[in-house]
Tab-separated table of C-alpha atoms in Angstrom:
chain	number	residue	atom	x	y	z
A	1	MET	CA	-77.382	-11.011	-56.125
A	2	THR	CA	-79.688	-8.806	-58.201
A	3	ILE	CA	-78.944	-8.136	-61.841
A	4	LEU	CA	-78.078	-4.502	-61.109
A	5	SER	CA	-75.644	-5.465	-58.354
A	6	SER	CA	-73.702	-7.590	-60.851
A	7	PHE	CA	-72.637	-4.332	-62.541
A	8	ASP	CA	-71.230	-2.896	-59.291
A	9	LEU	CA	-67.459	-2.347	-59.430
A	10	SER	CA	-66.997	-1.235	-55.825
A	11	GLY	CA	-63.657	-2.421	-54.468
A	12	LYS	CA	-62.190	-2.910	-57.943
A	13	THR	CA	-59.296	-1.031	-59.516
A	14	ALA	CA	-59.264	-0.317	-63.247
A	15	LEU	CA	-56.211	0.681	-65.267
A	16	VAL	CA	-57.253	2.688	-68.333
A	17	THR	CA	-54.708	3.648	-70.978
A	18	GLY	CA	-55.277	6.652	-73.205
A	19	CYS	CA	-57.586	8.109	-70.574
A	20	LYS	CA	-56.802	11.813	-70.984
A	21	ARG	CA	-59.572	12.493	-73.491
A	22	GLY	CA	-62.062	10.970	-75.871
A	23	ILE	CA	-63.255	7.394	-75.529
A	24	GLY	CA	-60.639	6.565	-72.884
A	25	ARG	CA	-61.722	9.365	-70.621
A	26	GLY	CA	-65.364	8.406	-71.116
A	27	MET	CA	-64.626	4.819	-70.138
A	28	ALA	CA	-62.561	5.811	-67.103
A	29	GLU	CA	-65.346	8.019	-65.828
A	30	ALA	CA	-67.938	5.312	-66.465
A	31	LEU	CA	-65.950	2.739	-64.513
A	32	ALA	CA	-65.571	5.209	-61.645
A	33	SER	CA	-69.307	5.878	-61.658
A	34	ALA	CA	-69.829	2.122	-61.227
A	35	GLY	CA	-67.548	2.147	-58.170
A	36	ALA	CA	-64.035	1.431	-59.459
A	37	ASP	CA	-60.904	3.296	-58.465
A	38	ILE	CA	-58.929	4.403	-61.520
A	39	ILE	CA	-55.308	4.205	-62.586
A	40	GLY	CA	-54.964	6.540	-65.543
A	41	VAL	CA	-52.187	6.269	-68.117
A	42	SER	CA	-51.444	8.464	-71.132
A	43	ALA	CA	-48.322	9.794	-72.796
A	44	SER	CA	-49.130	13.372	-71.770
A	45	LEU	CA	-51.383	12.870	-68.741
A	46	GLU	CA	-50.829	15.453	-66.027
A	47	THR	CA	-49.415	13.890	-62.873
A	48	SER	CA	-52.125	15.709	-60.928
A	49	GLY	CA	-55.075	17.951	-61.615
A	50	SER	CA	-56.170	16.503	-64.971
A	51	GLU	CA	-59.795	16.833	-66.030
A	52	VAL	CA	-60.305	13.081	-65.867
A	53	GLU	CA	-58.849	13.011	-62.335
A	54	LYS	CA	-61.224	15.770	-61.265
A	55	ALA	CA	-64.195	13.883	-62.680
A	56	VAL	CA	-63.200	10.598	-61.037
A	57	THR	CA	-62.453	12.054	-57.601
A	58	ALA	CA	-65.697	14.061	-57.693
A	59	MET	CA	-67.461	10.683	-57.675
A	60	GLY	CA	-65.631	9.697	-54.488
A	61	ARG	CA	-63.194	7.355	-56.226
A	62	THR	CA	-59.397	7.483	-56.163
A	63	PHE	CA	-57.278	8.344	-59.195
A	64	ARG	CA	-53.599	7.611	-59.704
A	65	ALA	CA	-51.881	9.094	-62.765
A	66	TYR	CA	-48.961	7.718	-64.766
A	67	GLN	CA	-47.289	8.800	-67.983
A	68	CYS	CA	-46.090	6.307	-70.573
A	69	ASP	CA	-45.118	6.642	-74.214
A	70	PHE	CA	-46.485	3.397	-75.648
A	71	SER	CA	-44.371	3.770	-78.793
A	72	ASP	CA	-41.260	3.257	-76.639
A	73	ARG	CA	-40.862	-0.378	-75.554
A	74	ALA	CA	-38.329	0.498	-72.866
A	75	ALA	CA	-40.692	3.111	-71.418
A	76	LEU	CA	-43.468	0.531	-71.333
A	77	HIS	CA	-41.341	-1.961	-69.399
A	78	ALA	CA	-40.327	0.833	-67.008
A	79	PHE	CA	-44.000	1.646	-66.482
A	80	VAL	CA	-44.805	-1.994	-65.705
A	81	ALA	CA	-41.905	-2.081	-63.242
A	82	GLN	CA	-43.202	1.083	-61.572
A	83	LEU	CA	-46.652	-0.448	-61.171
A	84	GLU	CA	-45.079	-3.446	-59.461
A	85	ALA	CA	-42.956	-1.203	-57.235
A	86	ASP	CA	-46.074	0.746	-56.268
A	87	GLY	CA	-47.927	-2.463	-55.419
A	88	VAL	CA	-50.560	-1.862	-58.083
A	89	ALA	CA	-52.489	-4.956	-59.191
A	90	PRO	CA	-55.429	-3.914	-61.384
A	91	ASP	CA	-58.596	-6.002	-61.430
A	92	ILE	CA	-59.557	-4.453	-64.778
A	93	LEU	CA	-57.307	-3.471	-67.684
A	94	VAL	CA	-58.672	-1.266	-70.466
A	95	ASN	CA	-56.231	-1.151	-73.386
A	96	ASN	CA	-57.460	1.993	-75.083
A	97	ALA	CA	-54.339	4.004	-75.981
A	98	GLY	CA	-53.904	4.291	-79.729
A	99	THR	CA	-52.700	6.371	-82.631
A	100	ILE	CA	-53.447	6.751	-86.339
A	101	LYS	CA	-51.409	7.980	-89.308
A	102	ARG	CA	-53.145	8.827	-92.598
A	103	LYS	CA	-51.296	8.475	-95.920
A	104	PRO	CA	-51.880	6.280	-98.996
A	105	ALA	CA	-50.218	2.883	-98.733
A	106	ALA	CA	-47.738	3.607	-101.527
A	107	GLU	CA	-46.524	6.647	-99.596
A	108	HIS	CA	-46.826	5.255	-96.072
A	109	PRO	CA	-43.344	5.443	-94.459
A	110	ASP	CA	-41.771	2.664	-92.395
A	111	ALA	CA	-41.586	4.917	-89.343
A	112	TRP	CA	-45.336	5.527	-89.373
A	113	TRP	CA	-46.089	1.834	-89.770
A	114	ASP	CA	-43.733	0.924	-86.925
A	115	GLU	CA	-45.137	3.549	-84.565
A	116	VAL	CA	-48.778	2.657	-85.183
A	117	VAL	CA	-48.248	-1.079	-84.833
A	118	GLU	CA	-46.150	-0.585	-81.692
A	119	VAL	CA	-48.700	1.626	-79.939
A	120	ASN	CA	-51.863	-0.093	-81.123
A	121	LEU	CA	-50.837	-3.732	-80.975
A	122	SER	CA	-47.412	-4.646	-79.602
A	123	ALA	CA	-47.577	-2.451	-76.497
A	124	GLN	CA	-51.069	-3.726	-75.770
A	125	PHE	CA	-49.877	-7.313	-75.912
A	126	VAL	CA	-46.961	-6.579	-73.584
A	127	LEU	CA	-49.155	-4.756	-71.060
A	128	SER	CA	-51.828	-7.467	-71.197
A	129	ARG	CA	-49.219	-10.177	-70.723
A	130	GLU	CA	-47.611	-8.479	-67.736
A	131	ILE	CA	-50.845	-7.531	-65.974
A	132	GLY	CA	-52.678	-10.618	-67.176
A	133	LYS	CA	-50.222	-13.000	-65.536
A	134	GLY	CA	-51.163	-11.517	-62.171
A	135	MET	CA	-54.860	-11.884	-62.957
A	136	VAL	CA	-54.312	-15.523	-63.919
A	137	ALA	CA	-52.438	-16.152	-60.672
A	138	ARG	CA	-55.313	-14.611	-58.683
A	139	GLY	CA	-57.945	-16.448	-60.716
A	140	SER	CA	-59.878	-13.348	-61.756
A	141	GLY	CA	-59.653	-10.292	-63.970
A	142	LYS	CA	-61.120	-8.397	-66.894
A	143	ILE	CA	-59.182	-7.218	-69.944
A	144	ILE	CA	-60.880	-4.976	-72.495
A	145	PHE	CA	-59.305	-3.846	-75.747
A	146	THR	CA	-60.450	-0.947	-77.899
A	147	ALA	CA	-60.785	-2.448	-81.356
A	148	SER	CA	-62.287	-0.619	-84.358
A	149	LEU	CA	-64.527	-0.972	-87.384
A	150	LEU	CA	-61.180	-1.560	-89.094
A	151	THR	CA	-60.891	-4.760	-87.106
A	152	PHE	CA	-63.365	-5.950	-89.762
A	153	GLN	CA	-62.781	-3.560	-92.677
A	154	GLY	CA	-59.688	-2.253	-94.466
A	155	GLY	CA	-60.291	1.482	-94.320
A	156	ILE	CA	-58.728	4.059	-96.639
A	157	THR	CA	-55.172	5.474	-96.339
A	158	VAL	CA	-54.630	3.956	-92.875
A	159	PRO	CA	-52.849	0.646	-93.589
A	160	GLY	CA	-50.954	0.518	-90.300
A	161	TYR	CA	-54.040	1.334	-88.276
A	162	ALA	CA	-56.140	-1.276	-90.083
A	163	ALA	CA	-53.468	-3.941	-89.636
A	164	SER	CA	-53.033	-3.149	-85.939
A	165	LYS	CA	-56.756	-3.170	-85.213
A	166	GLY	CA	-57.200	-6.404	-87.132
A	167	GLY	CA	-54.480	-7.801	-84.901
A	168	ILE	CA	-56.318	-6.597	-81.792
A	169	GLY	CA	-59.334	-8.671	-82.810
A	170	GLN	CA	-57.212	-11.805	-83.065
A	171	LEU	CA	-55.260	-11.001	-79.884
A	172	THR	CA	-58.549	-10.688	-77.999
A	173	LYS	CA	-59.536	-14.182	-79.094
A	174	ALA	CA	-56.082	-15.662	-78.524
A	175	LEU	CA	-55.869	-14.428	-74.925
A	176	ALA	CA	-59.478	-15.416	-74.246
A	177	ASN	CA	-58.750	-18.957	-75.436
A	178	GLU	CA	-55.903	-19.266	-72.937
A	179	TRP	CA	-57.337	-17.400	-69.979
A	180	ALA	CA	-61.123	-17.893	-69.963
A	181	GLY	CA	-60.754	-21.124	-67.997
A	182	LYS	CA	-58.530	-19.346	-65.480
A	183	GLY	CA	-61.057	-16.717	-64.440
A	184	VAL	CA	-59.882	-13.909	-66.752
A	185	ASN	CA	-62.344	-12.507	-69.286
A	186	VAL	CA	-60.772	-10.930	-72.390
A	187	ASN	CA	-63.025	-8.992	-74.750
A	188	ALA	CA	-62.968	-5.919	-76.969
A	189	ILE	CA	-65.136	-2.946	-77.879
A	190	ALA	CA	-65.116	-1.811	-81.513
A	191	PRO	CA	-66.127	1.849	-81.812
A	192	GLY	CA	-67.774	3.132	-84.946
A	193	TYR	CA	-67.318	6.710	-86.108
A	194	ILE	CA	-66.913	8.675	-82.888
A	195	ALA	CA	-66.451	12.431	-82.573
A	196	THR	CA	-62.926	12.501	-81.092
A	197	ASP	CA	-59.488	13.876	-81.994
A	198	ASN	CA	-58.694	10.724	-83.997
A	199	THR	CA	-61.574	11.362	-86.404
A	200	GLN	CA	-61.247	15.138	-86.663
A	201	ALA	CA	-59.900	14.925	-90.221
A	202	LEU	CA	-62.985	12.970	-91.267
A	203	GLN	CA	-65.352	15.309	-89.442
A	204	ASP	CA	-63.746	18.266	-91.229
A	205	ASP	CA	-64.089	16.640	-94.668
A	206	ALA	CA	-67.618	17.630	-95.685
A	207	ALA	CA	-67.965	14.927	-98.349
A	208	ARG	CA	-66.612	12.084	-96.164
A	209	SER	CA	-68.625	13.191	-93.144
A	210	LYS	CA	-71.814	13.271	-95.224
A	211	ALA	CA	-71.130	9.808	-96.647
A	212	ILE	CA	-70.404	8.425	-93.177
A	213	LEU	CA	-73.587	9.824	-91.660
A	214	GLU	CA	-75.659	8.515	-94.545
A	215	ARG	CA	-74.520	4.968	-93.786
A	216	ILE	CA	-75.069	5.105	-90.009
A	217	PRO	CA	-78.693	4.052	-89.348
A	218	GLN	CA	-78.777	6.099	-86.138
A	219	GLY	CA	-77.803	9.163	-88.175
A	220	ARG	CA	-75.149	10.672	-85.913
A	221	TRP	CA	-71.518	10.451	-84.895
A	222	GLY	CA	-70.976	8.555	-81.655
A	223	THR	CA	-69.726	10.189	-78.461
A	224	PRO	CA	-67.467	8.956	-75.643
A	225	GLU	CA	-70.565	8.685	-73.446
A	226	ASP	CA	-71.850	5.913	-75.705
A	227	PHE	CA	-69.186	3.601	-74.249
A	228	ALA	CA	-70.239	3.864	-70.607
A	229	GLY	CA	-72.650	0.930	-70.654
A	230	PRO	CA	-70.497	-1.385	-72.793
A	231	VAL	CA	-67.314	-0.913	-70.767
A	232	VAL	CA	-69.033	-1.340	-67.401
A	233	PHE	CA	-70.726	-4.494	-68.691
A	234	LEU	CA	-67.453	-6.047	-69.862
A	235	ALA	CA	-65.617	-4.974	-66.682
A	236	SER	CA	-68.247	-6.367	-64.328
A	237	GLY	CA	-69.622	-9.677	-63.154
A	238	ALA	CA	-72.488	-9.265	-65.599
A	239	SER	CA	-70.141	-10.483	-68.361
A	240	ASN	CA	-68.591	-13.436	-66.531
A	241	TYR	CA	-69.552	-15.884	-69.321
A	242	VAL	CA	-68.473	-13.568	-72.154
A	243	ASN	CA	-65.067	-14.349	-73.645
A	244	GLY	CA	-63.305	-13.409	-76.875
A	245	GLU	CA	-66.107	-11.143	-78.061
A	246	ILE	CA	-65.781	-7.918	-80.033
A	247	LEU	CA	-68.710	-5.710	-79.058
A	248	VAL	CA	-69.459	-3.257	-81.860
A	249	VAL	CA	-70.710	0.189	-80.778
A	250	ASP	CA	-71.343	1.932	-84.086
A	251	GLY	CA	-74.915	3.212	-84.374
A	252	GLY	CA	-75.656	0.346	-86.765
A	253	TRP	CA	-72.841	0.903	-89.315
A	254	MET	CA	-71.845	-2.757	-89.562
A	255	GLY	CA	-75.453	-3.779	-90.148
A	256	ARG	CA	-75.625	-1.888	-93.468
């Protein structure tokens, strides 16, 4: 096997949540370009004809679309049951779906906290548990979480988001500790400041955007394309001895 062939995902199936746009779409397309067929899941993903489906099928890969509201635990269990009924057994799980609510902690309502923690942490545990048990039984699999700089830092006016992403860092390590010896690699990618819908408020704030760019050594906002290499690496045989890691993709932010 050559080093380049270890990145080949031909014959693999990857389930990517939050794949309709942004980082999730970028990762789905990257996995397809490496040879994987894609199962796409988002709350509002079109059942057919989505832009991500068009991109994936243009590469000669298959795309199967599902909708799931990850803030609704019953809907999540129904989605898992549908996967089983459809005979879907992903080789790769990318837990990317997420949400963010911005309000100072003293004004942050219970409902916002509950929704953010459910989508960003609890639903990801449930999905990883249900799909991971099949990977453990087969003796192989790759699980990749989307963490955040707020896995390491507290952020400002996003207490629920920071708490949930801190939890993702620990969940990554907890699952890796249990499953690394059973052939399942569990790791995470922590994006820096990326130009997506989730950061639009920051991009539109001239003062915050300027301060952010001044701290990033590379001097620019990241893009979804910046996650192609990292996600293919963690989904492929090239990362077979990598477990419980949080790979930071931030243009150097955390080094400052």
